[in-house]
mmCIF file of C-alpha atoms (C1' of nucleotides) in Angstrom:
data_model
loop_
_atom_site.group_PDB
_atom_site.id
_atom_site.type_symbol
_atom_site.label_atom_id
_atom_site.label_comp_id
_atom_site.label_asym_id
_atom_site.label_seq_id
_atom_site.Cartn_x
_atom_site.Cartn_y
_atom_site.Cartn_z
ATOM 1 C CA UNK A 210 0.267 27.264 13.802
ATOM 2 C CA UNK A 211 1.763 23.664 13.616
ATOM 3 C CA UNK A 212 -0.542 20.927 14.845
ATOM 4 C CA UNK A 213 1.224 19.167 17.682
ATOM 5 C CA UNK A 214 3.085 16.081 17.107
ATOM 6 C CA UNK A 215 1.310 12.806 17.134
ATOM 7 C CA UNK A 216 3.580 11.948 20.501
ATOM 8 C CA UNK A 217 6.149 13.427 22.585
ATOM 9 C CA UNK A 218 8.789 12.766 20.597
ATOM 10 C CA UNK A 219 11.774 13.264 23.005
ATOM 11 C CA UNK A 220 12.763 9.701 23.792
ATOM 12 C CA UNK A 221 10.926 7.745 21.748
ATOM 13 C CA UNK A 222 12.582 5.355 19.973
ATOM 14 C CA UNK A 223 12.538 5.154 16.527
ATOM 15 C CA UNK A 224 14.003 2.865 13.521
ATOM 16 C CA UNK A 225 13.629 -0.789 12.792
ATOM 17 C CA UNK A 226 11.335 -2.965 15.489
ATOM 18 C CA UNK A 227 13.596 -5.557 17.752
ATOM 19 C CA UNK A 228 11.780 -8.689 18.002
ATOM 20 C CA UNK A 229 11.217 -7.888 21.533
ATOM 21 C CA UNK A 230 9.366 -4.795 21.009
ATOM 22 C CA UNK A 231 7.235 -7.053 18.722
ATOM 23 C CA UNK A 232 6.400 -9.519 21.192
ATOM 24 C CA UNK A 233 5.590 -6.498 23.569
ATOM 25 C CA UNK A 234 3.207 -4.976 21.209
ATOM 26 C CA UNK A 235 1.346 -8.214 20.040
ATOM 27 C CA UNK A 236 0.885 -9.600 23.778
ATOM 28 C CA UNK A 237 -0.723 -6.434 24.351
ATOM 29 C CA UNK A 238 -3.043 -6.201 21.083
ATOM 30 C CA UNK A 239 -3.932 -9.774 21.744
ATOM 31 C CA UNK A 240 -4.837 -9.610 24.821
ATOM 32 C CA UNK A 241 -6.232 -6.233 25.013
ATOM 33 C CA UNK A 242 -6.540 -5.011 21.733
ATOM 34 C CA UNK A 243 -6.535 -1.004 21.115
ATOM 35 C CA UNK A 244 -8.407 1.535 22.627
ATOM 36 C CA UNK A 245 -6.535 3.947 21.430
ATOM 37 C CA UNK A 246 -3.408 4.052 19.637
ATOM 38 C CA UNK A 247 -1.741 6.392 21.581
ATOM 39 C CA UNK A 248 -2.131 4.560 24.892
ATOM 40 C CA UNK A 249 -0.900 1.767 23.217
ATOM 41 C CA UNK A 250 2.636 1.981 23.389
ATOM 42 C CA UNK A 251 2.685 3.313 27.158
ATOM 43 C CA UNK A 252 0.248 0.390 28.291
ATOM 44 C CA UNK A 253 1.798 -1.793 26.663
ATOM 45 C CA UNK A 254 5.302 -1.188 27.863
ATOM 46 C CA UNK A 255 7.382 0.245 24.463
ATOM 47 C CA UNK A 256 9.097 3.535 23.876
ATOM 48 C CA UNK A 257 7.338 3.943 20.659
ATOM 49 C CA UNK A 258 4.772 6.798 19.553
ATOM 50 C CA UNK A 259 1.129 4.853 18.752
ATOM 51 C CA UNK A 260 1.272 5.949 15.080
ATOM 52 C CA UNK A 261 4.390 4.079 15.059
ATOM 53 C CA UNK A 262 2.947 1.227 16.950
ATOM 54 C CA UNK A 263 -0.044 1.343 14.773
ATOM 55 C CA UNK A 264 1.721 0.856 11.645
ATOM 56 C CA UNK A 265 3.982 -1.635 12.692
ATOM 57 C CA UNK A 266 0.879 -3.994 13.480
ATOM 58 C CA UNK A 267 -1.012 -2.631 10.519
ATOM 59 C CA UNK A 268 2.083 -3.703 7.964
ATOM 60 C CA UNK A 269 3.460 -6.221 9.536
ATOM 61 C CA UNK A 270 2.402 -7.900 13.097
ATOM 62 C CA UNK A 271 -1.154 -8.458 12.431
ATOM 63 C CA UNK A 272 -2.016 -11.979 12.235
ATOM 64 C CA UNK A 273 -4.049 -12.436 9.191
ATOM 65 C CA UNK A 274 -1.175 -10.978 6.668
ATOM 66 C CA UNK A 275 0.422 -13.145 4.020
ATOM 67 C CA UNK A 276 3.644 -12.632 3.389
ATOM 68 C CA UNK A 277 5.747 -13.114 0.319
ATOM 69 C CA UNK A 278 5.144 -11.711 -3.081
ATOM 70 C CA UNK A 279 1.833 -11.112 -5.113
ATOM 71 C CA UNK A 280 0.434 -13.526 -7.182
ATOM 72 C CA UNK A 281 -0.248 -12.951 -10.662
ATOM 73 C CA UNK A 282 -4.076 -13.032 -9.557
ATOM 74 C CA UNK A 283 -3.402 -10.230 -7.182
ATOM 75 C CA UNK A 284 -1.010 -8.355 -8.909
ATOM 76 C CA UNK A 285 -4.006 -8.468 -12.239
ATOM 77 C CA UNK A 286 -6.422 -7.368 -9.225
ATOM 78 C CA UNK A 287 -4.025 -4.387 -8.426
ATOM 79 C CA UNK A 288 -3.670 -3.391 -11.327
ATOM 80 C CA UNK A 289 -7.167 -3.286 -12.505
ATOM 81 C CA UNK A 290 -7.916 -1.332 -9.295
ATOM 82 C CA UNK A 291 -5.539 1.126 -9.373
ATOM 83 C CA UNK A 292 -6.475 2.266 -13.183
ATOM 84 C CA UNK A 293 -9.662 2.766 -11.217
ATOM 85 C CA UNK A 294 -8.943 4.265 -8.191
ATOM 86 C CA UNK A 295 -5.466 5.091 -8.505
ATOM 87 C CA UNK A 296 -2.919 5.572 -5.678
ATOM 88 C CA UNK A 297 -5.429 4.843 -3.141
ATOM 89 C CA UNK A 298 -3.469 2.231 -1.848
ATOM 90 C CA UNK A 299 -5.904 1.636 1.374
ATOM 91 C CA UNK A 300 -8.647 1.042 -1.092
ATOM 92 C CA UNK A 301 -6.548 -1.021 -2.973
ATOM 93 C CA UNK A 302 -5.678 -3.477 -0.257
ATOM 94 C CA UNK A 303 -9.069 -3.320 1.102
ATOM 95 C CA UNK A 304 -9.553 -5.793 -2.209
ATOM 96 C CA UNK A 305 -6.797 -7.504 -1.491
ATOM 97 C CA UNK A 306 -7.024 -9.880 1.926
ATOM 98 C CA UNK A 307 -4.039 -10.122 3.670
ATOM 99 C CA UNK A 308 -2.329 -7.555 1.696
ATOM 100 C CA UNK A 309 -1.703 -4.100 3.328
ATOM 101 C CA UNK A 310 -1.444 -0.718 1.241
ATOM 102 C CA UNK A 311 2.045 -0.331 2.293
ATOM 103 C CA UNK A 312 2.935 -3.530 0.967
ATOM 104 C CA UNK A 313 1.363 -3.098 -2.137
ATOM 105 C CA UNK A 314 2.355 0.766 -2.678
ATOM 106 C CA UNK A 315 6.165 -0.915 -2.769
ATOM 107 C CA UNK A 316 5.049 -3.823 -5.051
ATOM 108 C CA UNK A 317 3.147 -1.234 -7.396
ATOM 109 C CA UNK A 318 6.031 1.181 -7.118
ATOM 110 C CA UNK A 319 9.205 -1.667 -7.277
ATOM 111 C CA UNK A 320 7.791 -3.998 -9.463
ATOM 112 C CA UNK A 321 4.395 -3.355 -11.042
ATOM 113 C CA UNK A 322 5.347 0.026 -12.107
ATOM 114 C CA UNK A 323 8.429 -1.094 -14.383
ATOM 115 C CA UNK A 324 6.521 -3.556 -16.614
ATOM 116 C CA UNK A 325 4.221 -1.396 -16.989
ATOM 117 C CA UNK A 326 6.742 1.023 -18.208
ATOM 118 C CA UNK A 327 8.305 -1.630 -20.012
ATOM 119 C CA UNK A 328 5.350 -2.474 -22.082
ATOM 120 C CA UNK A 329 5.151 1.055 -22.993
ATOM 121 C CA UNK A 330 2.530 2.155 -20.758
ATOM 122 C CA UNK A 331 2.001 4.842 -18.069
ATOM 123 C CA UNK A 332 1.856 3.529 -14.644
ATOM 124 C CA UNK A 333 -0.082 6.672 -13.801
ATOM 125 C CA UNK A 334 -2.450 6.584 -16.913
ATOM 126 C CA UNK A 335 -2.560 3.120 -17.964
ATOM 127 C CA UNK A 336 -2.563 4.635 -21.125
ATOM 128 C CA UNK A 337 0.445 4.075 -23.676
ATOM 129 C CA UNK A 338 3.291 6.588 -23.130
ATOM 130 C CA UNK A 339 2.992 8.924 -25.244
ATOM 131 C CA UNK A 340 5.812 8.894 -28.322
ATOM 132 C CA UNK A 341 6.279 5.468 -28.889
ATOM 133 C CA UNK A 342 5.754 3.365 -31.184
ATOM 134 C CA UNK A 343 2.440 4.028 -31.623
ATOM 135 C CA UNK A 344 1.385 8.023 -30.920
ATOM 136 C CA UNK A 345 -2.210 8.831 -29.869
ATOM 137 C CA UNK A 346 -3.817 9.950 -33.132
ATOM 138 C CA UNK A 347 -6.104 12.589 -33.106
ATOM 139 C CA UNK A 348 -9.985 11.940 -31.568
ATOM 140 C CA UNK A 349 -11.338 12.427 -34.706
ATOM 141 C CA UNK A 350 -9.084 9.491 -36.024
ATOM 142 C CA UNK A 351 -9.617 7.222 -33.395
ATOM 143 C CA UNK A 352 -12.290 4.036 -34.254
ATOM 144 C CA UNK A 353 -12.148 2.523 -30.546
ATOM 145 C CA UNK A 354 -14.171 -1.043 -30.274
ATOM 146 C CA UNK A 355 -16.338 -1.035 -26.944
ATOM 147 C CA UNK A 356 -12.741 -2.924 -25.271
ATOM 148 C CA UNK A 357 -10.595 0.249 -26.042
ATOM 149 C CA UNK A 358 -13.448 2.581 -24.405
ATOM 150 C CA UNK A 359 -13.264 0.531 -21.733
ATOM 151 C CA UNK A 360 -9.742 0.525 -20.931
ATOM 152 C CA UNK A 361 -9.908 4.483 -22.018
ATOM 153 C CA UNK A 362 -12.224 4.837 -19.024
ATOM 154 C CA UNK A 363 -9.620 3.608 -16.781
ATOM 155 C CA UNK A 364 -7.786 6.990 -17.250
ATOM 156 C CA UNK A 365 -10.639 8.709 -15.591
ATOM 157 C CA UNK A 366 -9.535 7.772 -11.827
ATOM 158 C CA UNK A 367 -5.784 8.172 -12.614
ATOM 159 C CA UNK A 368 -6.571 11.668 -14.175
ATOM 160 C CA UNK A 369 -8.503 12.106 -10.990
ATOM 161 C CA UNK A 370 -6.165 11.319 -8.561
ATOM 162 C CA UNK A 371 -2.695 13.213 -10.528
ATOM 163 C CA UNK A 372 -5.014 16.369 -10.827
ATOM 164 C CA UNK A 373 -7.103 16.621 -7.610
ATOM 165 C CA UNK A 374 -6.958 14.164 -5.477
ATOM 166 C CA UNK A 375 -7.966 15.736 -2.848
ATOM 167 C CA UNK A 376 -11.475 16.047 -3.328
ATOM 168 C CA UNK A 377 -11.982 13.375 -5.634
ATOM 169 C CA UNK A 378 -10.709 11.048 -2.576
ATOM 170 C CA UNK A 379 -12.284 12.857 -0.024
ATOM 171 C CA UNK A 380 -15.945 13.664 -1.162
ATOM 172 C CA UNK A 381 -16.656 10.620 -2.877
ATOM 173 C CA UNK A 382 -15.569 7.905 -0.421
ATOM 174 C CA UNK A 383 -18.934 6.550 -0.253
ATOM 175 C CA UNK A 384 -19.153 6.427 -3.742
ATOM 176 C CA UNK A 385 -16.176 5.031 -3.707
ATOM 177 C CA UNK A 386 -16.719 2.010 -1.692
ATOM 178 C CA UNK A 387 -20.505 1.771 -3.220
ATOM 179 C CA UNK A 388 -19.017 1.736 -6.698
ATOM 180 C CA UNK A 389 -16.905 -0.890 -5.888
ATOM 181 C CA UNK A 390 -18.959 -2.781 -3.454
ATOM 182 C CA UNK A 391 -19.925 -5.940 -5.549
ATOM 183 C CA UNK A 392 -16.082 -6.714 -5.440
ATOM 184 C CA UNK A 393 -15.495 -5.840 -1.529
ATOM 185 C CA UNK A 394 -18.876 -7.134 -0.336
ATOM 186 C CA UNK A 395 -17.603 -10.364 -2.445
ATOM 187 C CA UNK A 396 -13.993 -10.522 0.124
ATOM 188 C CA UNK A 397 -14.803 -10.102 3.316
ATOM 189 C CA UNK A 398 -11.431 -8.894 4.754
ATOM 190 C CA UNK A 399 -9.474 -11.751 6.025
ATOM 191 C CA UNK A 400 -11.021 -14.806 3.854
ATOM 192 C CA UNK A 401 -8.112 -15.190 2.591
ATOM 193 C CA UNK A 402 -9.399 -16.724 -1.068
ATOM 194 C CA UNK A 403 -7.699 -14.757 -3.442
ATOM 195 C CA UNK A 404 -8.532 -15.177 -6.767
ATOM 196 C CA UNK A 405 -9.013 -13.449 -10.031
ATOM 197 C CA UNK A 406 -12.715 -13.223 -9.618
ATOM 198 C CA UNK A 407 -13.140 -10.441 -7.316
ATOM 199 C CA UNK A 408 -11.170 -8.124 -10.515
ATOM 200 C CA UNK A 409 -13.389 -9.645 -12.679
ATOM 201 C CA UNK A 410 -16.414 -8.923 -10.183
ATOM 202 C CA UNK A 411 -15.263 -5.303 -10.301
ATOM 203 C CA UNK A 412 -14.618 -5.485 -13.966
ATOM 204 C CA UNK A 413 -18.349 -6.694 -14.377
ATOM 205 C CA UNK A 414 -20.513 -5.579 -12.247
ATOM 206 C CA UNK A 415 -18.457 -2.145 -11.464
ATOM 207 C CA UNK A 416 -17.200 0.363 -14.055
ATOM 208 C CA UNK A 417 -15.761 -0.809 -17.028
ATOM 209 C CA UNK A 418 -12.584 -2.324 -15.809
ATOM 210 C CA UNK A 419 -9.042 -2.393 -17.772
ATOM 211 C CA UNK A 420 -8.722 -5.960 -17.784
ATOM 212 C CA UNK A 421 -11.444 -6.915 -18.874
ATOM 213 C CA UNK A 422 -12.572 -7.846 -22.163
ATOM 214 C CA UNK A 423 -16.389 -7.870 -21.179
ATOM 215 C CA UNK A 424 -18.404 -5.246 -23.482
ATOM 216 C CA UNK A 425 -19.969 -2.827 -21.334
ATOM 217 C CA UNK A 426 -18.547 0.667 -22.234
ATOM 218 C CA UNK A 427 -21.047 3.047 -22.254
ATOM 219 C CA UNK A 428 -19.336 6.541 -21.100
ATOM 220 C CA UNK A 429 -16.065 6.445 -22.414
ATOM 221 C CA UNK A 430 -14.347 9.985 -21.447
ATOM 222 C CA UNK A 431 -13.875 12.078 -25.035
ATOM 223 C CA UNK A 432 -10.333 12.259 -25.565
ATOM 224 C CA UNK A 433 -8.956 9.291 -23.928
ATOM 225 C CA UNK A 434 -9.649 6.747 -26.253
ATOM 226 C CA UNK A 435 -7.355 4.092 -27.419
ATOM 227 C CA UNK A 436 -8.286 2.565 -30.470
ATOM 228 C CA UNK A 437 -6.233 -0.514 -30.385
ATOM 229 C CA UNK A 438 -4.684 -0.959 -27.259
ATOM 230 C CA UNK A 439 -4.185 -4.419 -25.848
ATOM 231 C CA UNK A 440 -5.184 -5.609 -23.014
ATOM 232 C CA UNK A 441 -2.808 -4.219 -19.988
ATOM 233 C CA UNK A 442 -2.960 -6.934 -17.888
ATOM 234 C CA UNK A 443 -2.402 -9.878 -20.177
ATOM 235 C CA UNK A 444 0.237 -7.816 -21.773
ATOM 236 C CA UNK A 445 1.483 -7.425 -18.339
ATOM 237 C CA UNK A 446 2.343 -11.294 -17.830
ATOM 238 C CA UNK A 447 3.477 -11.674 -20.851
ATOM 239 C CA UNK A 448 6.661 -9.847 -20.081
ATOM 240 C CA UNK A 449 9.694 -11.517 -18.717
ATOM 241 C CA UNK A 450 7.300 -14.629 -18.822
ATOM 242 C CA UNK A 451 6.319 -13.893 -15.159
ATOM 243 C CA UNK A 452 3.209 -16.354 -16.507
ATOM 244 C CA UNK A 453 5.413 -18.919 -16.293
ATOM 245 C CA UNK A 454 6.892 -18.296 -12.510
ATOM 246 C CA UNK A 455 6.520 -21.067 -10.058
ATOM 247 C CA UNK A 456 4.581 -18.867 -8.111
ATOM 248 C CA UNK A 457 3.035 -21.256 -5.795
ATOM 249 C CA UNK A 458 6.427 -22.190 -4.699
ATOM 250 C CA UNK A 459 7.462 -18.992 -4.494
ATOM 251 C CA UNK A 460 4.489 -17.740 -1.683
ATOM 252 C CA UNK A 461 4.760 -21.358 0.049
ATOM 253 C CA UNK A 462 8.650 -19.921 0.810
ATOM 254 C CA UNK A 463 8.167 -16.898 1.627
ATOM 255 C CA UNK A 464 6.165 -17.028 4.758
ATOM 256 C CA UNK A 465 7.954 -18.372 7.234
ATOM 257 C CA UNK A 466 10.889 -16.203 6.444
ATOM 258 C CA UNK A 467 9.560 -12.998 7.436
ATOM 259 C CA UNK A 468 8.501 -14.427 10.844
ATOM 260 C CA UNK A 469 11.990 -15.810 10.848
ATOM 261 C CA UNK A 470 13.687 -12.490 10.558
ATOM 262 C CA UNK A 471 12.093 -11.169 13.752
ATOM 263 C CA UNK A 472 13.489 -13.894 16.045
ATOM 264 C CA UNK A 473 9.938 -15.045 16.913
ATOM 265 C CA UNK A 474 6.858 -16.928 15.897
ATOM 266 C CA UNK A 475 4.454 -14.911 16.965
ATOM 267 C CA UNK A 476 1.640 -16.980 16.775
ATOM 268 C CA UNK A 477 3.532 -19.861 18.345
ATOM 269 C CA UNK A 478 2.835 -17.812 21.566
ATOM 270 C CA UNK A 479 -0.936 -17.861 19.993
ATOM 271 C CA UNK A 480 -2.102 -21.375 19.728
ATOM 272 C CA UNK A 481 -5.656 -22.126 18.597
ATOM 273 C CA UNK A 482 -6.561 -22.125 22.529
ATOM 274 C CA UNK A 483 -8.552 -18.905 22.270
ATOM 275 C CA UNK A 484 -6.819 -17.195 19.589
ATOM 276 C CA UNK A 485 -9.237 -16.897 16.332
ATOM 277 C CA UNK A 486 -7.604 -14.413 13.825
ATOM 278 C CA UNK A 487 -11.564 -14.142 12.479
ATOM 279 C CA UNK A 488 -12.248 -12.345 16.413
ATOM 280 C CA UNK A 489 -9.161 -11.382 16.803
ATOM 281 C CA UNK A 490 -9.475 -8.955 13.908
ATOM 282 C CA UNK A 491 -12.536 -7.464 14.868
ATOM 283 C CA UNK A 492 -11.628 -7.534 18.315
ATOM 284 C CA UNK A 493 -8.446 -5.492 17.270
ATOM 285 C CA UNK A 494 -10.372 -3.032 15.581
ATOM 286 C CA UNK A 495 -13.093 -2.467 17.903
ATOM 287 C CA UNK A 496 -10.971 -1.878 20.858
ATOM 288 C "C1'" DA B 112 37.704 -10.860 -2.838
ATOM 289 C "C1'" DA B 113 36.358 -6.213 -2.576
ATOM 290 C "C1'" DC B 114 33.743 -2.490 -4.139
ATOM 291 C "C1'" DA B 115 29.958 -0.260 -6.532
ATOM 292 C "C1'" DT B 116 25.411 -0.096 -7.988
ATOM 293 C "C1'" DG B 117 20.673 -1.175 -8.013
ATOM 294 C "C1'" DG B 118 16.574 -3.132 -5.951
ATOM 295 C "C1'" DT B 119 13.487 -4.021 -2.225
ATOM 296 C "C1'" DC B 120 11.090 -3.219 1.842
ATOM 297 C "C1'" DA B 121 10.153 -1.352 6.418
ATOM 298 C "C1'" DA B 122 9.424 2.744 8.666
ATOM 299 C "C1'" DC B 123 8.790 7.777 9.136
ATOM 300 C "C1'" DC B 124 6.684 12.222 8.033
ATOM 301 C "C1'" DG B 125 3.222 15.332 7.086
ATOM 302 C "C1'" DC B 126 -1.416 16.136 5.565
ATOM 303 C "C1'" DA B 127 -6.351 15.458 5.495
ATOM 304 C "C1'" DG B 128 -10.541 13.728 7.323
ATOM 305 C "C1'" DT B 129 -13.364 12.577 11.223
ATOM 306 C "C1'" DC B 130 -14.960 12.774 15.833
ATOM 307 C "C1'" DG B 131 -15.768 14.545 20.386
ATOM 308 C "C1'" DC B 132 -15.979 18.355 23.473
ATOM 309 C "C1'" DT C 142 -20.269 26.197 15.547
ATOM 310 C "C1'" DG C 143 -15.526 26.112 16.306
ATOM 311 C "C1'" DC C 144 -11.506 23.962 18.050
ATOM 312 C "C1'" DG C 145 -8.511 20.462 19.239
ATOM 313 C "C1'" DA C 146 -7.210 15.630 19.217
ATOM 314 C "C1'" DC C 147 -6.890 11.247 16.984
ATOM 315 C "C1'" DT C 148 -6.646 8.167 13.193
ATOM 316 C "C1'" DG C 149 -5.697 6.902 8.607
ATOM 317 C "C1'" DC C 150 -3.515 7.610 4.194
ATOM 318 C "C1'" DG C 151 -0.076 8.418 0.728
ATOM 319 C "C1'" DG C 152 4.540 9.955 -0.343
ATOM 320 C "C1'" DT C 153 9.208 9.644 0.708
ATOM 321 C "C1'" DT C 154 13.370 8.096 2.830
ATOM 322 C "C1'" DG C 155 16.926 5.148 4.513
ATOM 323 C "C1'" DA C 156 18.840 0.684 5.592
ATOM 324 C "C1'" DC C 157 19.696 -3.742 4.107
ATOM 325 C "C1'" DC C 158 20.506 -7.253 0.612
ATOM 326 C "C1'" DA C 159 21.678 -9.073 -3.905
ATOM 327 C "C1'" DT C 160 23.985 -8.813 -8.077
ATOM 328 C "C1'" DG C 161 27.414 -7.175 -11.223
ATOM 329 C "C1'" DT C 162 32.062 -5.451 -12.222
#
DNA sequence: AACATGGTCAACCGCAGTCGC
DNA sequence: TGCGACTGCGGTTGACCATGT
């Protein structure tokens, strides 16, 4: 017994968004917000299912997104939270303001993934692949320092996540966010001050995080320890000397573009004449 | 200059969790 | 308490673009 689809789907349209059907939808959010999502598109005048609608203000419409590519300080931040959460990419980007999970589920997958892989170590893990140049000895063998139980702990989530995700995500959600709540409580969504101290925050005050170097391993998981392994996030921009990347040049060009490529500036249409991304956000999500 | 290949990103699909009746 | 509807999430796909041959 199939659950019904989200929508009728018989003359919907589907496929890319047409600047037009942008406007439609953000004149409408703006001014009304949602209620719910699957009024939206009728009220609001588009042939588009609400899940559709959803996402397409979600990843790309809503007004307090940043565009363009990750900056190291993000991409560290990403990192260090997916070794502990894994590919919980809403949690993920609930760290990261501006940032949506889509957006960095593609970065993780397209770019993040590869130097990882390139270093030698398993996206999925964080731990070294397995045969190269430096096998896992055997437990008994391994002498880890307090930093390589540390990073060893990062497997946990990942481990999590391949085996069982299911409940692991589900049940412990609240763990979840309390666990990590010194670094969220720390970025309100939307402040738009990314830096590297929120990973750090995590790193600190949270579980033992991969990045850091900070000496608080207590309950490092038997079996996954890596005596020697170097840090995975300085390693990380070390390769292909990404450390070196203009990358303030890069995000100050990026921005513009993508509002470019839809044929409209949406906020033009938005001046600062009642329009305050702060209410509009909450007023968007409280319908 | 044309074609082939690879990379990136936006969007869709299906599942799971939550909420209301 | 059970059922159905809605929302959100993560995985996957397909189109577009850039680069290499």
């Amino acid at each position: 017994m199939g659950r019904q689809p989200c929508c009728e789907k018989v003359g919907l349209k589907k496929g890319p968004w047409t600047a037009e059907e942008d406007q439609k939808l953000v004149t409408f959010l703006l001014s009304h917000g949602h209620c719910c999502w699957r009024l939206v598109p009728k009220l609001a005048g588009l042939l588009r299912c609400g899940k559709s609608c959803r996402l397409r203000w979600t990843n790309y419409l809503r007004p307090d997104l940043k565009r363009g590519l990750l900056s190291e300080e993000e991409e560290a931040l990403v990192i260090d939270l997916h070794a502990q959460l894994g590919n919980r990419w809403s949690k993920i980007a609930a760290r990261l303001p501006g940032r949506t999970d889509n957006e960095i589920k593609n970065h993780w997958n397209t770019h993040i993934k590869k130097k990882l892989k390139k270093m030698g170590i398993d996206p999925v893990t964080h731990r070294p692949l397995a045969p190269v140049a430096q096998p896992l000895a055997p437990l008994t063998q391994q002498r880890d320092p307090p930093q390589a139980r540390e990073e060893a702990r990062c497997d946990e989530p990942s481990k999590q996540q391949a085996s069982s995700q299911g409940p692991a995500a589900g049940a412990d959600e609240n763990e979840d966010e309390e666990e990590i709540t010194p670094a969220s409580a720390a970025q309100p969504h939307g402040a738009g001050a990314t830096t590297s101290s929120p990973a750090s925050a995590a790193a600190g005050a949270v579980s033992p995080s991969c990045s850091s170097s900070s000496a608080s391993a207590s309950a490092a998981t038997p079996g996954t320890d890596v005596a020697t392994w170097p840090d995975p996030i300085d390693l990380f921009f070390e390769v292909d000397g990404i450390m070196g990347m203009d990358w303030a040049g890069i995000l100050s060009g990026c921005g513009d573009d993508a509002a470019a490529d839809i044929g409209v500036d949406l906020f033009d249409q938005y001046p600062g004449d009642g329009f305050d991304e702060q209410v509009w956000m909450y007023t968007g999500g409280g319908g």
